Tab-separated table of N, CA and C and ligand atoms in Angstrom:
chain	number	residue	atom	x	y	z
A	255	MET	N	211.184	179.694	130.054
A	255	MET	CA	212.362	179.051	129.429
A	255	MET	C	212.099	177.601	129.290
A	256	ALA	N	212.813	177.019	128.390
A	256	ALA	CA	212.709	175.508	128.253
A	256	ALA	C	214.079	174.983	127.823
A	257	THR	N	214.418	173.726	128.250
A	257	THR	CA	215.584	173.173	127.716
A	257	THR	C	215.232	172.469	126.416
A	258	LEU	N	216.201	172.576	125.487
A	258	LEU	CA	216.008	172.021	124.105
A	258	LEU	C	216.899	170.695	123.932
A	259	THR	N	216.421	169.988	123.017
A	259	THR	CA	217.270	168.709	122.773
A	259	THR	C	218.377	168.955	121.886
A	260	ILE	N	219.592	168.542	122.326
A	260	ILE	CA	220.867	168.743	121.626
A	260	ILE	C	221.098	167.547	120.679
A	261	LEU	N	221.252	167.899	119.403
A	261	LEU	CA	221.561	166.853	118.395
A	261	LEU	C	222.907	166.221	118.661
A	262	ARG	N	223.023	164.950	118.430
A	262	ARG	CA	224.296	164.256	118.699
A	262	ARG	C	224.942	163.845	117.403
A	263	TYR	N	226.302	164.077	117.290
A	263	TYR	CA	227.031	163.528	116.202
A	263	TYR	C	226.894	162.026	116.114
A	264	PRO	N	226.691	161.447	114.953
A	264	PRO	CA	226.749	162.008	113.553
A	264	PRO	C	225.384	162.286	112.949
A	265	ASP	N	224.526	162.983	113.707
A	265	ASP	CA	223.219	163.358	113.126
A	265	ASP	C	223.426	164.299	111.927
A	266	PRO	N	222.885	163.901	110.770
A	266	PRO	CA	223.151	164.701	109.560
A	266	PRO	C	222.644	166.103	109.686
A	267	ARG	N	221.686	166.447	110.596
A	267	ARG	CA	221.197	167.790	110.726
A	267	ARG	C	222.292	168.711	111.246
A	268	LEU	N	223.328	168.119	111.877
A	268	LEU	CA	224.474	168.990	112.302
A	268	LEU	C	225.227	169.535	111.159
A	269	HIS	N	224.968	169.096	109.915
A	269	HIS	CA	225.716	169.595	108.833
A	269	HIS	C	224.935	170.599	107.959
A	270	LYS	N	223.768	170.978	108.445
A	270	LYS	CA	223.008	171.960	107.711
A	270	LYS	C	223.667	173.370	107.904
A	271	ILE	N	223.528	174.193	106.896
A	271	ILE	CA	224.079	175.548	106.987
A	271	ILE	C	223.007	176.513	107.474
A	272	ALA	N	223.424	177.293	108.559
A	272	ALA	CA	222.371	178.244	109.151
A	272	ALA	C	222.216	179.458	108.323
A	273	ARG	N	221.033	179.946	108.244
A	273	ARG	CA	220.787	181.215	107.508
A	273	ARG	C	220.842	182.389	108.445
A	274	PRO	N	221.135	183.586	107.916
A	274	PRO	CA	221.123	184.700	108.845
A	274	PRO	C	219.771	185.030	109.413
A	275	VAL	N	219.808	185.576	110.671
A	275	VAL	CA	218.522	185.977	111.299
A	275	VAL	C	218.095	187.304	110.614
A	276	ALA	N	216.799	187.286	110.128
A	276	ALA	CA	216.308	188.446	109.457
A	276	ALA	C	216.002	189.618	110.437
A	277	VAL	N	215.372	189.267	111.532
A	277	VAL	CA	215.005	190.310	112.526
A	277	VAL	C	215.110	189.713	113.925
A	278	VAL	N	215.780	190.436	114.813
A	278	VAL	CA	215.900	189.948	116.198
A	278	VAL	C	214.565	190.371	116.937
A	279	ASP	N	213.676	189.405	116.931
A	279	ASP	CA	212.390	189.670	117.547
A	279	ASP	C	212.192	188.773	118.781
A	280	ALA	N	210.945	188.726	119.335
A	280	ALA	CA	210.679	187.966	120.541
A	280	ALA	C	210.959	186.463	120.260
A	281	ARG	N	210.718	185.915	119.063
A	281	ARG	CA	211.009	184.506	118.836
A	281	ARG	C	212.567	184.263	118.997
A	282	ILE	N	213.355	185.182	118.446
A	282	ILE	CA	214.762	184.954	118.515
A	282	ILE	C	215.240	185.138	120.005
A	283	ARG	N	214.667	186.069	120.716
A	283	ARG	CA	215.111	186.266	122.138
A	283	ARG	C	214.697	185.038	122.943
A	284	GLN	N	213.577	184.423	122.666
A	284	GLN	CA	213.169	183.155	123.343
A	284	GLN	C	214.107	182.063	122.996
A	285	LEU	N	214.566	181.968	121.770
A	285	LEU	CA	215.523	180.993	121.334
A	285	LEU	C	216.854	181.187	122.079
A	286	VAL	N	217.259	182.465	122.185
A	286	VAL	CA	218.527	182.785	122.901
A	286	VAL	C	218.434	182.269	124.383
A	287	ASP	N	217.233	182.601	125.012
A	287	ASP	CA	217.045	182.312	126.420
A	287	ASP	C	217.080	180.795	126.608
A	288	ASP	N	216.345	180.041	125.701
A	288	ASP	CA	216.292	178.634	125.780
A	288	ASP	C	217.614	178.029	125.553
A	289	MET	N	218.402	178.593	124.591
A	289	MET	CA	219.713	178.035	124.390
A	289	MET	C	220.676	178.265	125.597
A	290	LEU	N	220.541	179.395	126.228
A	290	LEU	CA	221.389	179.680	127.422
A	290	LEU	C	221.007	178.625	128.518
A	291	GLU	N	219.719	178.361	128.732
A	291	GLU	CA	219.377	177.443	129.680
A	291	GLU	C	219.846	176.084	129.416
A	292	THR	N	219.731	175.617	128.119
A	292	THR	CA	220.115	174.383	127.667
A	292	THR	C	221.635	174.170	127.835
A	293	MET	N	222.408	175.233	127.526
A	293	MET	CA	223.909	175.216	127.677
A	293	MET	C	224.244	175.028	129.085
A	294	ARG	N	223.620	175.811	130.028
A	294	ARG	CA	223.938	175.777	131.394
A	294	ARG	C	223.534	174.395	132.036
A	295	GLU	N	222.403	173.879	131.656
A	295	GLU	CA	221.954	172.612	132.193
A	295	GLU	C	222.995	171.505	131.741
A	296	ALA	N	223.527	171.656	130.532
A	296	ALA	CA	224.469	170.616	130.047
A	296	ALA	C	225.876	170.897	130.517
A	297	ASP	N	226.048	172.007	131.227
A	297	ASP	CA	227.368	172.390	131.759
A	297	ASP	C	228.373	172.653	130.556
A	298	GLY	N	227.813	173.280	129.584
A	298	GLY	CA	228.765	173.584	128.365
A	298	GLY	C	229.164	175.091	128.421
A	299	VAL	N	230.101	175.490	127.603
A	299	VAL	CA	230.583	176.791	127.475
A	299	VAL	C	230.111	177.480	126.287
A	300	GLY	N	229.519	176.739	125.337
A	300	GLY	CA	229.030	177.316	124.063
A	300	GLY	C	227.987	176.411	123.463
A	301	LEU	N	227.091	177.078	122.727
A	301	LEU	CA	226.047	176.259	121.994
A	301	LEU	C	225.678	177.101	120.747
A	302	ALA	N	225.515	176.400	119.594
A	302	ALA	CA	225.089	177.052	118.426
A	302	ALA	C	223.663	176.520	118.105
A	303	ALA	N	222.829	177.390	117.476
A	303	ALA	CA	221.421	177.032	117.218
A	303	ALA	C	221.278	175.708	116.381
A	304	THR	N	222.310	175.502	115.518
A	304	THR	CA	222.410	174.259	114.700
A	304	THR	C	222.203	173.006	115.570
A	305	GLN	N	222.892	173.074	116.762
A	305	GLN	CA	222.910	171.912	117.666
A	305	GLN	C	221.602	171.660	118.261
A	306	VAL	N	220.608	172.606	118.192
A	306	VAL	CA	219.298	172.388	118.761
A	306	VAL	C	218.279	172.326	117.505
A	307	ASP	N	218.812	172.085	116.344
A	307	ASP	CA	218.054	171.882	115.201
A	307	ASP	C	217.269	173.137	114.739
A	308	VAL	N	217.876	174.361	114.995
A	308	VAL	CA	217.403	175.538	114.457
A	308	VAL	C	218.447	176.131	113.580
A	309	HIS	N	218.179	176.280	112.301
A	309	HIS	CA	219.250	176.517	111.376
A	309	HIS	C	219.257	178.020	111.009
A	310	GLU	N	219.477	178.823	112.077
A	310	GLU	CA	219.655	180.289	111.985
A	310	GLU	C	220.884	180.615	112.750
A	311	GLN	N	221.508	181.756	112.370
A	311	GLN	CA	222.802	182.159	112.944
A	311	GLN	C	222.798	182.717	114.273
A	312	VAL	N	222.629	181.881	115.258
A	312	VAL	CA	222.555	182.302	116.706
A	312	VAL	C	223.547	181.428	117.476
A	313	ILE	N	224.274	182.053	118.322
A	313	ILE	CA	225.259	181.352	119.233
A	313	ILE	C	225.203	181.959	120.607
A	314	VAL	N	225.357	181.130	121.635
A	314	VAL	CA	225.520	181.577	122.940
A	314	VAL	C	226.785	180.972	123.560
A	315	ILE	N	227.523	181.776	124.319
A	315	ILE	CA	228.764	181.362	124.878
A	315	ILE	C	228.807	181.908	126.329
A	316	ASP	N	229.351	181.122	127.243
A	316	ASP	CA	229.705	181.675	128.537
A	316	ASP	C	230.951	180.950	129.063
A	317	THR	N	232.055	181.606	129.065
A	317	THR	CA	233.293	181.038	129.476
A	317	THR	C	233.683	181.546	130.918
A	318	SER	N	232.790	182.323	131.500
A	318	SER	CA	233.140	182.899	132.777
A	318	SER	C	233.081	181.877	133.854
A	319	GLN	N	233.911	182.055	134.923
A	319	GLN	CA	233.977	181.260	136.071
A	319	GLN	C	232.709	180.931	136.722
A	320	GLN	N	231.853	182.079	136.848
A	320	GLN	CA	230.617	181.957	137.566
A	320	GLN	C	229.418	181.654	136.660
A	321	ARG	N	229.729	181.553	135.371
A	321	ARG	CA	228.631	181.303	134.371
A	321	ARG	C	227.546	182.405	134.433
A	322	ASP	N	228.072	183.643	134.531
A	322	ASP	CA	227.137	184.777	134.673
A	322	ASP	C	227.379	185.872	133.607
A	323	GLN	N	228.244	185.601	132.602
A	323	GLN	CA	228.578	186.599	131.599
A	323	GLN	C	228.338	186.005	130.199
A	324	PRO	N	227.039	185.856	129.919
A	324	PRO	CA	226.737	185.218	128.548
A	324	PRO	C	227.133	186.233	127.386
A	325	LEU	N	227.664	185.619	126.406
A	325	LEU	CA	227.977	186.331	125.147
A	325	LEU	C	226.998	185.797	124.062
A	326	VAL	N	226.107	186.630	123.566
A	326	VAL	CA	225.143	186.266	122.505
A	326	VAL	C	225.590	186.745	121.206
A	327	LEU	N	225.774	185.892	120.248
A	327	LEU	CA	226.165	186.343	118.909
A	327	LEU	C	225.168	185.924	117.896
A	328	ILE	N	224.572	186.990	117.313
A	328	ILE	CA	223.554	186.701	116.159
A	328	ILE	C	224.172	187.287	114.903
A	329	ASN	N	224.167	186.422	113.840
A	329	ASN	CA	224.703	186.720	112.525
A	329	ASN	C	226.237	187.125	112.692
A	330	PRO	N	227.050	186.288	113.462
A	330	PRO	CA	228.400	186.609	113.656
A	330	PRO	C	229.309	186.581	112.471
A	331	GLU	N	230.316	187.523	112.431
A	331	GLU	CA	231.315	187.496	111.366
A	331	GLU	C	232.663	187.709	111.969
A	332	LEU	N	233.698	187.066	111.568
A	332	LEU	CA	235.037	187.355	112.000
A	332	LEU	C	235.647	188.466	111.164
A	333	VAL	N	235.921	189.591	111.817
A	333	VAL	CA	236.447	190.763	111.076
A	333	VAL	C	237.948	190.855	111.257
A	334	TRP	N	238.495	190.049	112.111
A	334	TRP	CA	239.951	189.955	112.318
A	334	TRP	C	240.379	188.691	112.936
A	335	ARG	N	241.479	188.141	112.430
A	335	ARG	CA	242.072	186.867	113.050
A	335	ARG	C	243.540	187.069	113.249
A	336	SER	N	243.999	186.660	114.359
A	336	SER	CA	245.449	186.735	114.647
A	336	SER	C	246.174	185.740	113.808
A	337	ASP	N	247.446	186.082	113.470
A	337	ASP	CA	248.332	185.069	112.781
A	337	ASP	C	248.703	183.978	113.674
A	338	GLU	N	248.785	184.389	115.037
A	338	GLU	CA	249.186	183.396	116.047
A	338	GLU	C	248.096	182.366	116.231
A	339	ARG	N	248.444	181.075	116.333
A	339	ARG	CA	247.524	179.992	116.475
A	339	ARG	C	247.763	179.348	117.866
A	340	VAL	N	246.671	178.641	118.369
A	340	VAL	CA	246.764	177.923	119.616
A	340	VAL	C	246.155	176.520	119.322
A	341	ILE	N	246.687	175.564	120.049
A	341	ILE	CA	246.148	174.221	119.990
A	341	ILE	C	245.463	174.017	121.346
A	342	HIS	N	244.160	173.691	121.219
A	342	HIS	CA	243.329	173.570	122.468
A	342	HIS	C	242.569	172.204	122.377
A	343	GLU	N	242.479	171.567	123.462
A	343	GLU	CA	241.650	170.378	123.554
A	343	GLU	C	240.148	170.717	123.573
A	344	GLU	N	239.435	170.488	122.572
A	344	GLU	CA	238.041	170.871	122.473
A	344	GLU	C	237.106	169.747	122.745
A	345	GLY	N	235.961	170.089	123.223
A	345	GLY	CA	234.857	169.172	123.434
A	345	GLY	C	233.627	169.832	122.798
A	346	CYS	N	232.488	169.085	122.800
A	346	CYS	CA	231.303	169.623	122.183
A	346	CYS	C	230.035	168.906	122.768
A	347	LEU	N	229.077	169.707	123.085
A	347	LEU	CA	227.818	169.080	123.670
A	347	LEU	C	227.194	168.052	122.706
A	348	SER	N	227.550	168.200	121.370
A	348	SER	CA	227.010	167.248	120.408
A	348	SER	C	227.813	165.952	120.205
A	349	VAL	N	229.042	166.036	120.886
A	349	VAL	CA	229.917	164.886	120.854
A	349	VAL	C	230.374	164.643	122.275
A	350	PRO	N	229.471	164.205	123.171
A	350	PRO	CA	229.771	164.145	124.595
A	350	PRO	C	230.946	163.247	124.967
A	351	ALA	N	231.749	163.620	125.876
A	351	ALA	CA	232.876	162.839	126.409
A	351	ALA	C	233.991	162.553	125.429
A	352	ILE	N	234.082	163.332	124.370
A	352	ILE	CA	235.152	163.190	123.415
A	352	ILE	C	235.933	164.542	123.490
A	353	PHE	N	237.277	164.436	123.626
A	353	PHE	CA	238.062	165.710	123.712
A	353	PHE	C	239.285	165.468	122.773
A	354	GLU	N	239.462	166.424	121.857
A	354	GLU	CA	240.546	166.307	120.876
A	354	GLU	C	241.149	167.600	120.637
A	355	LYS	N	242.456	167.631	120.313
A	355	LYS	CA	243.196	168.908	120.041
A	355	LYS	C	242.864	169.409	118.705
A	356	VAL	N	242.512	170.689	118.651
A	356	VAL	CA	242.270	171.354	117.381
A	356	VAL	C	242.989	172.713	117.406
A	357	GLN	N	243.528	173.092	116.150
A	357	GLN	CA	244.347	174.389	116.077
A	357	GLN	C	243.284	175.522	115.634
A	358	ARG	N	243.464	176.621	116.338
A	358	ARG	CA	242.585	177.818	115.987
A	358	ARG	C	243.376	179.104	116.097
A	359	HIS	N	242.833	180.187	115.621
A	359	HIS	CA	243.503	181.498	115.745
A	359	HIS	C	243.425	181.819	117.281
A	360	ALA	N	244.589	182.395	117.835
A	360	ALA	CA	244.688	182.654	119.195
A	360	ALA	C	243.744	183.813	119.587
A	361	GLU	N	243.577	184.738	118.699
A	361	GLU	CA	242.653	185.937	119.056
A	361	GLU	C	241.828	186.255	117.731
A	362	VAL	N	240.611	186.613	117.932
A	362	VAL	CA	239.766	187.035	116.882
A	362	VAL	C	238.878	188.215	117.277
A	363	THR	N	238.470	189.032	116.255
A	363	THR	CA	237.454	190.066	116.567
A	363	THR	C	236.214	189.639	115.806
A	364	VAL	N	235.121	189.508	116.593
A	364	VAL	CA	233.852	189.081	116.087
A	364	VAL	C	232.827	190.264	116.050
A	365	ALA	N	232.165	190.442	114.931
A	365	ALA	CA	231.115	191.462	114.816
A	365	ALA	C	229.838	190.667	114.782
A	366	ALA	N	228.840	191.105	115.491
A	366	ALA	CA	227.566	190.458	115.599
A	366	ALA	C	226.464	191.297	116.069
A	367	LEU	N	225.223	190.821	116.154
A	367	LEU	CA	224.130	191.517	116.767
A	367	LEU	C	223.995	190.864	118.147
A	368	ASP	N	223.564	191.692	119.135
A	368	ASP	CA	223.330	191.109	120.464
A	368	ASP	C	221.867	190.704	120.595
A	369	ARG	N	221.448	190.377	121.779
A	369	ARG	CA	220.022	189.834	122.062
A	369	ARG	C	219.018	191.011	121.757
A	370	GLU	N	219.476	192.210	121.781
A	370	GLU	CA	218.556	193.325	121.481
A	370	GLU	C	218.604	193.784	120.009
A	371	GLY	N	219.412	193.072	119.250
A	371	GLY	CA	219.581	193.328	117.813
A	371	GLY	C	220.526	194.566	117.563
A	372	GLN	N	221.321	194.856	118.625
A	372	GLN	CA	222.333	195.958	118.421
A	372	GLN	C	223.592	195.321	117.893
A	373	ARG	N	224.237	196.046	116.953
A	373	ARG	CA	225.488	195.514	116.389
A	373	ARG	C	226.625	195.885	117.355
A	374	PHE	N	227.555	194.963	117.495
A	374	PHE	CA	228.737	195.249	118.373
A	374	PHE	C	229.957	194.444	117.789
A	375	GLU	N	231.147	194.901	118.317
A	375	GLU	CA	232.367	194.087	117.953
A	375	GLU	C	233.015	193.785	119.262
A	376	ARG	N	233.671	192.648	119.314
A	376	ARG	CA	234.364	192.171	120.527
A	376	ARG	C	235.634	191.409	120.142
A	377	ARG	N	236.714	191.898	120.720
A	377	ARG	CA	237.956	191.146	120.501
A	377	ARG	C	238.115	190.141	121.557
A	378	VAL	N	238.319	188.865	121.285
A	378	VAL	CA	238.367	187.760	122.319
A	378	VAL	C	239.663	186.988	122.106
A	379	GLU	N	240.106	186.364	123.219
A	379	GLU	CA	241.291	185.522	123.224
A	379	GLU	C	240.995	184.315	124.104
A	380	GLY	N	242.026	183.420	124.204
A	380	GLY	CA	241.902	182.280	125.076
A	380	GLY	C	240.682	181.330	124.702
A	381	LEU	N	240.080	180.841	125.722
A	381	LEU	CA	238.982	179.902	125.660
A	381	LEU	C	237.793	180.509	124.855
A	382	THR	N	237.557	181.836	125.062
A	382	THR	CA	236.469	182.480	124.391
A	382	THR	C	236.751	182.523	122.892
A	383	ALA	N	237.969	182.860	122.503
A	383	ALA	CA	238.278	182.841	121.028
A	383	ALA	C	238.112	181.499	120.377
A	384	VAL	N	238.585	180.459	121.116
A	384	VAL	CA	238.407	179.054	120.655
A	384	VAL	C	236.911	178.707	120.480
A	385	CYS	N	236.203	179.088	121.507
A	385	CYS	CA	234.728	178.871	121.490
A	385	CYS	C	234.013	179.618	120.377
A	386	VAL	N	234.312	180.860	120.188
A	386	VAL	CA	233.714	181.613	119.003
A	386	VAL	C	233.954	180.847	117.694
A	387	GLN	N	235.155	180.462	117.554
A	387	GLN	CA	235.452	179.794	116.208
A	387	GLN	C	234.766	178.456	116.099
A	388	HIS	N	234.718	177.665	117.219
A	388	HIS	CA	234.055	176.295	117.281
A	388	HIS	C	232.602	176.512	116.981
A	389	GLU	N	231.930	177.455	117.604
A	389	GLU	CA	230.532	177.635	117.446
A	389	GLU	C	230.183	178.207	116.051
A	390	MET	N	231.012	179.025	115.529
A	390	MET	CA	230.849	179.566	114.157
A	390	MET	C	230.863	178.459	113.133
A	391	ASP	N	231.767	177.491	113.377
A	391	ASP	CA	231.890	176.297	112.562
A	391	ASP	C	230.565	175.562	112.489
A	392	HIS	N	229.871	175.453	113.663
A	392	HIS	CA	228.562	174.761	113.706
A	392	HIS	C	227.632	175.396	112.766
A	393	LEU	N	227.600	176.713	112.756
A	393	LEU	CA	226.632	177.455	111.827
A	393	LEU	C	226.875	177.142	110.382
A	394	LEU	N	228.165	176.747	110.085
A	394	LEU	CA	228.489	176.323	108.727
A	394	LEU	C	228.350	174.772	108.550
A	395	GLY	N	227.738	174.168	109.477
A	395	GLY	CA	227.553	172.705	109.427
A	395	GLY	C	228.771	171.896	109.723
A	396	LYS	N	229.708	172.502	110.419
A	396	LYS	CA	230.980	171.747	110.668
A	396	LYS	C	231.123	171.404	112.133
A	397	VAL	N	231.417	170.221	112.453
A	397	VAL	CA	231.654	169.688	113.842
A	397	VAL	C	233.104	169.581	114.092
A	398	PHE	N	233.669	169.847	115.177
A	398	PHE	CA	235.139	169.941	115.398
A	398	PHE	C	235.886	168.662	115.053
A	399	VAL	N	235.220	167.453	115.124
A	399	VAL	CA	235.762	166.217	114.820
A	399	VAL	C	236.208	166.174	113.335
A	400	GLU	N	235.661	167.044	112.560
A	400	GLU	CA	235.988	167.035	111.091
A	400	GLU	C	237.445	167.563	110.833
A	401	TYR	N	238.076	168.117	111.901
A	401	TYR	CA	239.474	168.602	111.768
A	401	TYR	C	240.424	167.402	112.009
A	402	LEU	N	239.831	166.256	112.494
A	402	LEU	CA	240.724	165.102	112.844
A	402	LEU	C	240.857	164.231	111.570
A	403	SER	N	241.812	163.329	111.776
A	403	SER	CA	242.115	162.303	110.685
A	403	SER	C	240.837	161.509	110.382
A	404	PRO	N	240.641	161.012	109.230
A	404	PRO	CA	239.430	160.157	108.962
A	404	PRO	C	239.375	158.987	109.839
A	405	LEU	N	240.529	158.419	110.182
A	405	LEU	CA	240.538	157.211	111.055
A	405	LEU	C	239.941	157.543	112.464
A	406	LYS	N	240.489	158.692	113.037
A	406	LYS	CA	240.065	159.115	114.309
A	406	LYS	C	238.503	159.390	114.298
A	407	ARG	N	238.142	160.087	113.302
A	407	ARG	CA	236.701	160.510	113.086
A	407	ARG	C	235.833	159.217	113.051
A	408	GLU	N	236.236	158.287	112.304
A	408	GLU	CA	235.446	157.067	112.214
A	408	GLU	C	235.364	156.329	113.477
A	409	ARG	N	236.423	156.358	114.302
A	409	ARG	CA	236.423	155.741	115.685
A	409	ARG	C	235.387	156.483	116.523
A	410	ILE	N	235.327	157.830	116.384
A	410	ILE	CA	234.433	158.566	117.173
A	410	ILE	C	232.965	158.325	116.771
A	411	ARG	N	232.799	158.205	115.481
A	411	ARG	CA	231.487	157.957	114.897
A	411	ARG	C	230.932	156.595	115.443
A	412	ILE	N	231.769	155.622	115.414
A	412	ILE	CA	231.358	154.274	115.910
A	412	ILE	C	231.067	154.323	117.359
A	413	LYS	N	231.909	154.996	118.168
A	413	LYS	CA	231.695	155.144	119.570
A	413	LYS	C	230.408	155.830	119.901
A	414	MET	N	230.111	156.932	119.123
A	414	MET	CA	228.915	157.680	119.372
A	414	MET	C	227.638	156.835	119.083
A	415	ASN	N	227.733	156.171	117.999
A	415	ASN	CA	226.583	155.308	117.561
A	415	ASN	C	226.236	154.211	118.633
A	416	LYS	N	227.360	153.656	119.081
A	416	LYS	CA	227.308	152.584	120.078
A	416	LYS	C	226.582	153.128	121.391
A	417	ARG	N	227.113	154.248	121.755
A	417	ARG	CA	226.617	154.809	123.023
A	417	ARG	C	225.158	155.277	122.876
A	418	THR	N	224.698	155.799	121.770
A	418	THR	CA	223.285	156.129	121.458
A	418	THR	C	222.421	154.888	121.516
A	419	ARG	N	222.925	153.825	120.973
A	419	ARG	CA	222.232	152.527	120.940
A	419	ARG	C	222.037	152.044	122.406
A	420	GLU	N	223.194	152.051	123.179
A	420	GLU	CA	223.119	151.544	124.575
A	420	GLU	C	222.112	152.422	125.381
A	421	GLU	N	222.141	153.744	125.170
A	421	GLU	CA	221.233	154.537	125.961
A	421	GLU	C	219.722	154.311	125.581
A	422	LEU	N	219.505	153.940	124.256
A	422	LEU	CA	218.195	153.677	123.860
A	422	LEU	C	217.682	152.456	124.499
A	423	GLN	N	218.620	151.381	124.575
A	423	GLN	CA	218.232	150.135	125.225
A	423	GLN	C	217.903	150.294	126.677
A	424	GLU	N	218.735	151.098	127.315
A	424	GLU	CA	218.531	151.303	128.763
A	424	GLU	C	217.143	152.021	129.016
A	425	ARG	N	216.888	152.948	128.133
A	425	ARG	CA	215.574	153.635	128.263
A	425	ARG	C	214.333	152.684	128.090
A	426	GLN	N	214.567	151.770	127.114
A	426	GLN	CA	213.481	150.788	126.817
A	426	GLN	C	213.322	149.818	127.949
A	427	GLN	N	214.427	149.428	128.665
A	427	GLN	CA	214.317	148.561	129.818
A	427	GLN	C	213.780	149.203	131.047
A	428	ALA	N	213.929	150.465	131.112
A	428	ALA	CA	213.541	151.171	132.338
A	428	ALA	C	211.962	151.280	132.487
B	789	LIG	NI1	230.212	172.132	119.613
């Protein structure tokens, strides 16, 4: 396994649209394993392939307390959405240290292929439901900050660019 580099907003590659996985083979299983390791290392609860610059429909999620119940979603589709909505403060490994409220469906049913290529359906709620919707947005090239007002988004963009610049300078001085 290997940890992958996570793209950081406003990297334009975060806006690419992911294509469906044609066949769940050893390459895809390796990607899943690397994404799981990358997500755990970064202490995240979800990661989409888009965020590691692979533009195929692969998502990993783990919202369990012990981080031992990974949910792998390949070619995911929402087959049901609740009318009820929830507002949750979201974060993203591609937008570190930024947390903003976003409205989502409270419950969804997702159909997908698992790591073995088997089709399954899962009804999820709470943080997992928020996560599934957040990660599926990534596959469509959408980052959660795009739900915010243009002003807020611009402030985040400036903050992220400034932080990336500072980190680059620190690295050069080290
Ligand atoms: Ni994200």
